[in-house]
Short mmCIF file of C-alpha atoms and ligand atoms in Angstrom, two decimals:
data_model
loop_
_atom_site.label_atom_id
_atom_site.label_comp_id
_atom_site.label_asym_id
_atom_site.label_seq_id
_atom_site.Cartn_x
_atom_site.Cartn_y
_atom_site.Cartn_z
CA UNK A 35 68.04 149.58 46.63
CA UNK A 36 69.95 146.81 48.42
CA UNK A 37 71.00 146.78 52.03
CA UNK A 38 73.72 144.79 53.71
CA UNK A 39 71.48 143.64 56.43
CA UNK A 40 67.79 143.02 57.00
CA UNK A 41 65.44 145.96 57.48
CA UNK A 42 63.19 145.94 60.53
CA UNK A 43 59.75 144.57 59.69
CA UNK A 44 57.05 147.26 59.80
CA UNK A 45 53.37 146.84 60.53
CA UNK A 46 51.79 143.84 62.11
CA UNK A 47 53.11 140.44 63.01
CA UNK A 48 51.25 137.85 61.03
CA UNK A 49 49.03 135.53 63.16
CA UNK A 50 47.88 132.27 61.44
CA UNK A 51 45.06 130.09 62.67
CA UNK A 52 45.50 126.38 62.41
CA UNK A 53 42.46 124.69 63.88
CA UNK A 54 42.37 125.51 67.66
CA UNK A 55 45.86 126.99 67.57
CA UNK A 56 47.21 130.38 66.64
CA UNK A 57 50.66 130.32 65.09
CA UNK A 58 52.64 133.47 65.40
CA UNK A 59 56.01 133.78 63.54
CA UNK A 60 58.37 136.44 64.85
CA UNK A 61 61.05 137.27 62.32
CA UNK A 62 63.90 139.70 62.34
CA UNK A 63 64.01 142.67 64.66
CA UNK A 64 60.80 143.99 66.08
CA UNK A 65 59.91 147.53 67.11
CA UNK A 66 58.77 147.65 70.79
CA UNK A 67 55.44 149.04 69.58
CA UNK A 68 54.94 145.97 67.31
CA UNK A 69 55.53 143.63 70.15
CA UNK A 70 52.99 145.47 72.28
CA UNK A 71 50.51 145.44 69.39
CA UNK A 72 50.96 141.66 69.05
CA UNK A 73 50.29 141.22 72.77
CA UNK A 74 47.04 143.17 72.42
CA UNK A 75 45.91 141.47 69.20
CA UNK A 76 46.46 138.03 70.60
CA UNK A 77 44.30 138.42 73.61
CA UNK A 78 41.58 139.86 71.47
CA UNK A 79 41.74 137.03 69.01
CA UNK A 80 41.77 134.47 71.78
CA UNK A 81 38.75 135.87 73.54
CA UNK A 82 36.82 136.24 70.28
CA UNK A 83 37.61 132.77 68.89
CA UNK A 84 37.80 129.36 70.55
CA UNK A 85 41.49 129.06 70.39
CA UNK A 86 43.07 126.76 73.00
CA UNK A 87 46.74 127.28 72.24
CA UNK A 88 49.26 129.81 70.90
CA UNK A 89 52.55 128.87 69.33
CA UNK A 90 55.11 131.70 69.04
CA UNK A 91 57.93 130.69 66.67
CA UNK A 92 61.03 132.67 67.45
CA UNK A 93 63.51 130.67 65.39
CA UNK A 94 63.95 133.75 63.23
CA UNK A 95 64.69 136.02 66.22
CA UNK A 96 68.35 136.85 66.73
CA UNK A 97 67.93 138.56 70.12
CA UNK A 98 65.58 138.52 73.08
CA UNK A 99 66.22 141.25 75.58
CA UNK A 100 64.33 141.94 78.82
CA UNK A 101 61.66 143.88 77.01
CA UNK A 102 60.77 141.09 74.50
CA UNK A 103 61.25 138.50 77.27
CA UNK A 104 58.74 140.27 79.31
CA UNK A 105 56.30 140.54 76.40
CA UNK A 106 56.52 136.83 75.79
CA UNK A 107 55.98 136.11 79.50
CA UNK A 108 52.99 138.41 79.58
CA UNK A 109 51.44 136.87 76.49
CA UNK A 110 51.82 133.46 78.17
CA UNK A 111 50.17 134.73 81.41
CA UNK A 112 47.35 136.43 79.50
CA UNK A 113 46.53 133.34 77.35
CA UNK A 114 46.51 131.24 80.46
CA UNK A 115 43.87 133.51 81.99
CA UNK A 116 41.87 133.13 78.74
CA UNK A 117 41.95 129.33 79.10
CA UNK A 118 44.60 128.76 76.42
CA UNK A 119 48.29 127.81 76.56
CA UNK A 120 51.26 129.41 74.93
CA UNK A 121 54.38 127.60 73.72
CA UNK A 122 57.50 129.50 72.59
CA UNK A 123 59.19 127.44 69.93
CA UNK A 124 62.58 127.46 68.24
CA UNK A 125 64.70 129.63 70.50
CA UNK A 126 68.20 129.82 69.09
CA UNK A 127 70.93 128.45 71.42
CA UNK A 128 72.84 131.76 71.45
CA UNK A 129 69.64 133.52 72.49
CA UNK A 130 69.06 130.98 75.39
CA UNK A 131 72.65 131.36 76.64
CA UNK A 132 72.40 135.14 76.53
CA UNK A 133 69.02 135.20 78.34
CA UNK A 134 70.27 133.08 81.21
CA UNK A 135 73.40 135.31 81.59
CA UNK A 136 71.14 138.42 81.47
CA UNK A 137 69.33 136.87 84.39
CA UNK A 138 66.05 136.19 82.66
CA UNK A 139 65.08 132.55 82.93
CA UNK A 140 61.34 133.21 82.28
CA UNK A 141 60.19 130.29 84.49
CA UNK A 142 56.51 130.53 83.54
CA UNK A 143 57.25 130.05 79.82
CA UNK A 144 56.53 126.77 78.07
CA UNK A 145 59.07 126.04 75.34
CA UNK A 146 59.59 123.55 72.57
CA UNK A 147 62.51 123.09 70.18
CA UNK A 148 60.32 123.21 67.02
CA UNK A 149 56.89 124.42 66.10
CA UNK A 150 55.94 120.83 65.38
CA UNK A 151 56.91 119.83 68.92
CA UNK A 152 54.98 122.77 70.21
CA UNK A 153 51.85 121.71 68.33
CA UNK A 154 52.22 118.24 69.73
CA UNK A 155 52.59 119.64 73.27
CA UNK A 156 49.37 121.60 72.75
CA UNK A 157 47.49 118.57 71.46
CA UNK A 158 48.16 116.75 74.74
CA UNK A 159 45.69 117.18 77.63
CA UNK A 160 46.66 119.42 80.30
CA UNK A 161 48.47 117.45 83.04
CA UNK A 162 49.79 118.96 86.26
CA UNK A 163 53.06 117.03 86.10
CA UNK A 164 55.07 114.96 83.73
CA UNK A 165 53.27 111.84 84.92
CA UNK A 166 50.10 110.61 83.34
CA UNK A 167 49.33 111.05 79.66
CA UNK A 168 52.71 112.39 78.70
CA UNK A 169 55.10 109.79 77.54
CA UNK A 170 58.64 110.13 78.84
CA UNK A 171 61.39 110.24 76.34
CA UNK A 172 63.50 107.10 76.36
CA UNK A 173 66.84 107.77 78.09
CA UNK B 163 93.99 144.31 60.28
CA UNK B 164 90.26 145.16 60.30
CA UNK B 165 88.91 148.12 58.55
CA UNK B 166 86.96 150.42 60.93
CA UNK B 167 84.31 151.16 58.29
CA UNK B 168 81.08 149.56 59.47
CA UNK B 169 82.30 149.61 63.11
CA UNK B 170 82.73 153.33 63.99
CA UNK B 171 79.43 155.07 64.30
CA UNK B 172 77.40 157.68 66.24
CA UNK B 173 73.76 156.75 66.28
CA UNK B 174 70.90 158.76 67.81
CA UNK B 175 68.58 157.09 70.37
CA UNK B 176 65.29 158.91 70.10
CA UNK B 177 62.64 156.27 69.36
CA UNK B 178 61.99 152.54 69.41
CA UNK B 179 62.96 152.61 65.73
CA UNK B 180 66.41 153.86 66.68
CA UNK B 181 66.77 150.86 69.04
CA UNK B 182 66.41 148.58 65.95
CA UNK B 183 69.22 150.51 64.13
CA UNK B 184 71.44 150.32 67.22
CA UNK B 185 70.97 146.57 67.46
CA UNK B 186 71.66 146.10 63.76
CA UNK B 187 74.76 148.21 63.87
CA UNK B 188 76.19 146.46 66.84
CA UNK B 189 75.43 143.05 65.29
CA UNK B 190 77.20 144.09 62.07
CA UNK B 191 80.17 145.67 63.84
CA UNK B 192 80.70 142.72 66.11
CA UNK B 193 80.58 140.32 63.24
CA UNK B 194 83.04 142.43 61.26
CA UNK B 195 85.51 142.47 64.23
CA UNK B 196 85.40 138.64 64.37
CA UNK B 197 83.14 138.05 67.38
CA UNK B 198 81.48 134.58 67.35
CA UNK B 199 77.67 134.14 67.20
CA UNK B 200 77.17 133.85 70.98
CA UNK B 201 79.32 136.86 71.72
CA UNK B 202 77.60 138.86 69.03
CA UNK B 203 74.28 137.96 70.61
CA UNK B 204 75.49 139.00 74.03
CA UNK B 205 76.76 142.40 72.71
CA UNK B 206 73.52 143.10 70.82
CA UNK B 207 71.42 142.22 73.79
CA UNK B 208 73.50 144.40 76.15
CA UNK B 209 73.30 147.21 73.64
CA UNK B 210 69.52 146.84 73.35
CA UNK B 211 69.18 147.04 77.21
CA UNK B 212 71.44 150.10 77.53
CA UNK B 213 69.92 151.90 74.52
CA UNK B 214 66.42 151.37 75.94
CA UNK B 215 67.59 152.83 79.21
CA UNK B 216 69.01 155.84 77.39
CA UNK B 217 65.62 156.26 75.69
CA UNK B 218 63.27 155.51 78.55
CA UNK B 219 65.11 156.78 81.60
CA UNK B 220 67.54 159.25 80.05
CA UNK B 221 65.04 160.87 77.71
CA UNK B 222 67.02 159.95 74.58
CA UNK B 223 70.67 160.30 73.73
CA UNK B 224 73.32 158.71 71.59
CA UNK B 225 75.37 155.51 71.10
CA UNK B 226 78.95 155.67 69.89
CA UNK B 227 80.64 152.56 68.63
CA UNK B 228 84.39 152.19 68.17
CA UNK B 229 86.99 149.68 67.46
CA UNK B 230 89.58 149.32 70.23
CA UNK B 231 92.78 147.24 70.15
CA UNK B 232 94.94 145.90 72.91
CA UNK B 233 98.02 144.23 71.69
CA UNK B 234 96.78 141.72 69.07
CA UNK B 235 93.25 141.65 70.47
CA UNK B 236 90.36 143.53 68.88
CA UNK B 237 87.48 144.87 70.83
CA UNK B 238 84.25 146.71 70.43
CA UNK B 239 83.49 149.66 72.61
CA UNK B 240 79.88 151.06 72.89
CA UNK B 241 79.17 154.34 74.72
CA UNK B 242 75.62 155.28 75.55
CA UNK B 243 75.15 158.85 76.81
CA UNK B 244 72.22 161.01 77.66
CA UNK B 245 71.57 164.34 79.48
CA UNK B 246 68.72 163.01 81.50
CA UNK B 247 68.13 162.95 85.22
CA UNK B 248 71.06 160.73 86.16
CA UNK B 249 71.12 157.81 88.48
CA UNK B 250 71.06 158.86 92.18
CA UNK B 251 72.03 155.46 93.67
CA UNK B 252 74.17 153.39 91.25
CA UNK B 253 74.60 150.37 93.49
CA UNK B 254 70.89 150.08 93.80
CA UNK B 255 70.26 150.61 90.09
CA UNK B 256 72.77 147.90 89.23
CA UNK B 257 71.20 145.34 91.51
CA UNK B 258 68.95 142.73 89.80
CA UNK B 259 65.29 143.46 90.17
CA UNK B 260 65.54 147.13 91.00
CA UNK B 261 63.44 149.34 88.74
CA UNK B 262 62.18 152.87 89.29
CA UNK B 263 59.54 152.21 86.62
CA UNK B 264 57.55 149.20 85.48
CA UNK B 265 60.55 147.22 84.20
CA UNK B 266 62.03 143.97 85.46
CA UNK B 267 65.11 145.80 86.69
CA UNK B 268 67.35 143.36 84.81
CA UNK B 269 68.79 145.69 82.17
CA UNK B 270 71.70 147.36 83.94
CA UNK B 271 72.91 144.49 86.07
CA UNK B 272 72.22 142.03 83.27
CA UNK B 273 74.10 143.88 80.62
CA UNK B 274 77.10 144.23 82.91
CA UNK B 275 77.27 140.37 82.94
CA UNK B 276 77.15 140.24 79.14
CA UNK B 277 80.23 142.33 78.49
CA UNK B 278 83.87 142.30 79.56
CA UNK B 279 84.17 145.86 80.88
CA UNK B 280 81.34 148.00 82.18
CA UNK B 281 81.69 151.61 83.37
CA UNK B 282 78.82 153.91 84.42
CA UNK B 283 79.26 157.61 85.08
CA UNK B 284 76.16 159.32 86.18
CA UNK B 285 75.67 162.87 87.59
CA UNK B 286 72.23 163.52 89.10
CA UNK B 287 70.64 166.29 87.19
CA UNK B 288 73.01 166.25 84.19
CA UNK B 289 73.08 162.76 82.68
CA UNK B 290 74.39 159.25 82.40
CA UNK B 291 77.13 157.59 80.37
CA UNK B 292 77.53 153.86 80.24
CA UNK B 293 80.60 152.51 78.43
CA UNK B 294 81.00 148.83 77.67
CA UNK B 295 83.80 146.95 75.99
CA UNK B 296 84.10 143.34 74.89
CA UNK B 297 87.13 141.59 73.38
CA UNK B 298 87.20 139.05 70.64
CA UNK B 299 88.19 135.79 72.21
CA UNK B 300 90.68 133.89 70.15
CA UNK B 301 90.37 130.14 70.06
CA UNK B 302 93.10 128.74 72.38
CA UNK B 303 96.19 127.55 70.54
CA UNK B 304 96.14 123.76 70.26
CA UNK B 305 98.58 122.25 72.75
CA UNK B 306 101.41 120.03 71.70
CA UNK B 307 100.72 116.51 72.76
CA UNK B 308 103.32 115.25 75.19
N1 ATP C 22 70.29 156.27 81.42
C1 ATP C 22 69.60 156.32 82.63
N2 ATP C 22 69.24 157.46 83.15
C2 ATP C 22 68.57 157.56 84.39
N3 ATP C 22 68.23 156.42 85.11
C3 ATP C 22 68.63 155.22 84.60
C4 ATP C 22 69.31 155.09 83.41
N4 ATP C 22 69.57 153.79 83.16
C5 ATP C 22 69.08 153.16 84.26
N5 ATP C 22 68.51 154.02 85.11
C6 ATP C 22 67.83 153.65 86.40
O1 ATP C 22 68.32 152.38 86.86
C7 ATP C 22 67.18 151.51 87.08
C8 ATP C 22 67.58 150.08 86.67
O2 ATP C 22 67.77 149.97 85.37
P1 ATP C 22 67.52 148.59 84.63
O3 ATP C 22 67.72 148.74 83.15
O4 ATP C 22 68.25 147.58 85.40
O5 ATP C 22 65.95 148.37 84.90
P2 ATP C 22 64.72 148.97 84.17
O6 ATP C 22 65.06 149.71 82.95
O7 ATP C 22 63.88 149.71 85.20
O8 ATP C 22 63.92 147.71 83.72
P3 ATP C 22 64.20 146.66 82.56
O9 ATP C 22 65.48 147.11 81.89
O10 ATP C 22 64.40 145.31 83.13
O11 ATP C 22 63.04 146.74 81.65
C9 ATP C 22 66.07 152.09 86.23
O12 ATP C 22 64.85 151.79 86.69
C10 ATP C 22 66.37 153.57 86.31
O13 ATP C 22 65.87 154.09 87.53
MG1 MG C 23 66.35 148.89 81.48
#
């Protein structure tokens, strides 16, 4: 049986552990219930293990609406309370443009262009501002 | 001329699984009509917001998709209808940040910004219909250099 477009993924979102960091890859179109499940699974995993960071790769996500945007923001807030940091990586340009027009700028969310950049960000010590340990990009 | 197969549809909105089908249909229909990637994404996002409202606030309903044409311009029209409680104060519902539940209150006002035409008809006690239309923007014709 072949379909002209991708089927929604059923079941759980895979969560991979890389050292102190959890890597979550969202792909395709998620059921609301799966996003909620992920949110719950992540806080349980973080509180059980000594994870200091979460990277959520959304490069395979074609759309973020206010529901998924809120789930991402809540995951970030939860991990913060559990002494870890979340970075959302790889948002597609079309998704970013649409989110801003929708009115959802998600100010509390840390982002990176790639998962590699997100891992680097998490490897840096927590600094209150851009000054200090973080090197500025050359202009 | 485009064929309307793959554009015209009536899809039920009864579960979060149906929201996935609505989004996939809108993506496919918009691509077929010639919408660019950013406009496809805007339409899919608006549809997701409106379909979720139909499900959550309207108690379920239906999305109808159709191809509309105005002169040489193709458009996609999406109509979301339910027979739920209706919206008592439309202006308030459309304002950013207003929610009667635990949402962000961005769905209705936000999706209005993502489409070209946006019409809500709501009768308290008998239901809500939201009809949105967007038009395929043609790239501007290159100007003759003077
Ligand atoms: N189909 C509908 N039937 C009844 N009421 C509706 C319907 N759609 C929207 N509303 C009302 O309008 C309000 C605003 O809708 P909007 O989509 O902007 O926010 P929300 O759904 O509450 O939150 P969000 O979409 O950000 O998660 C809703 O809280 C609800 O009271
Ligand atoms: Mg809504």
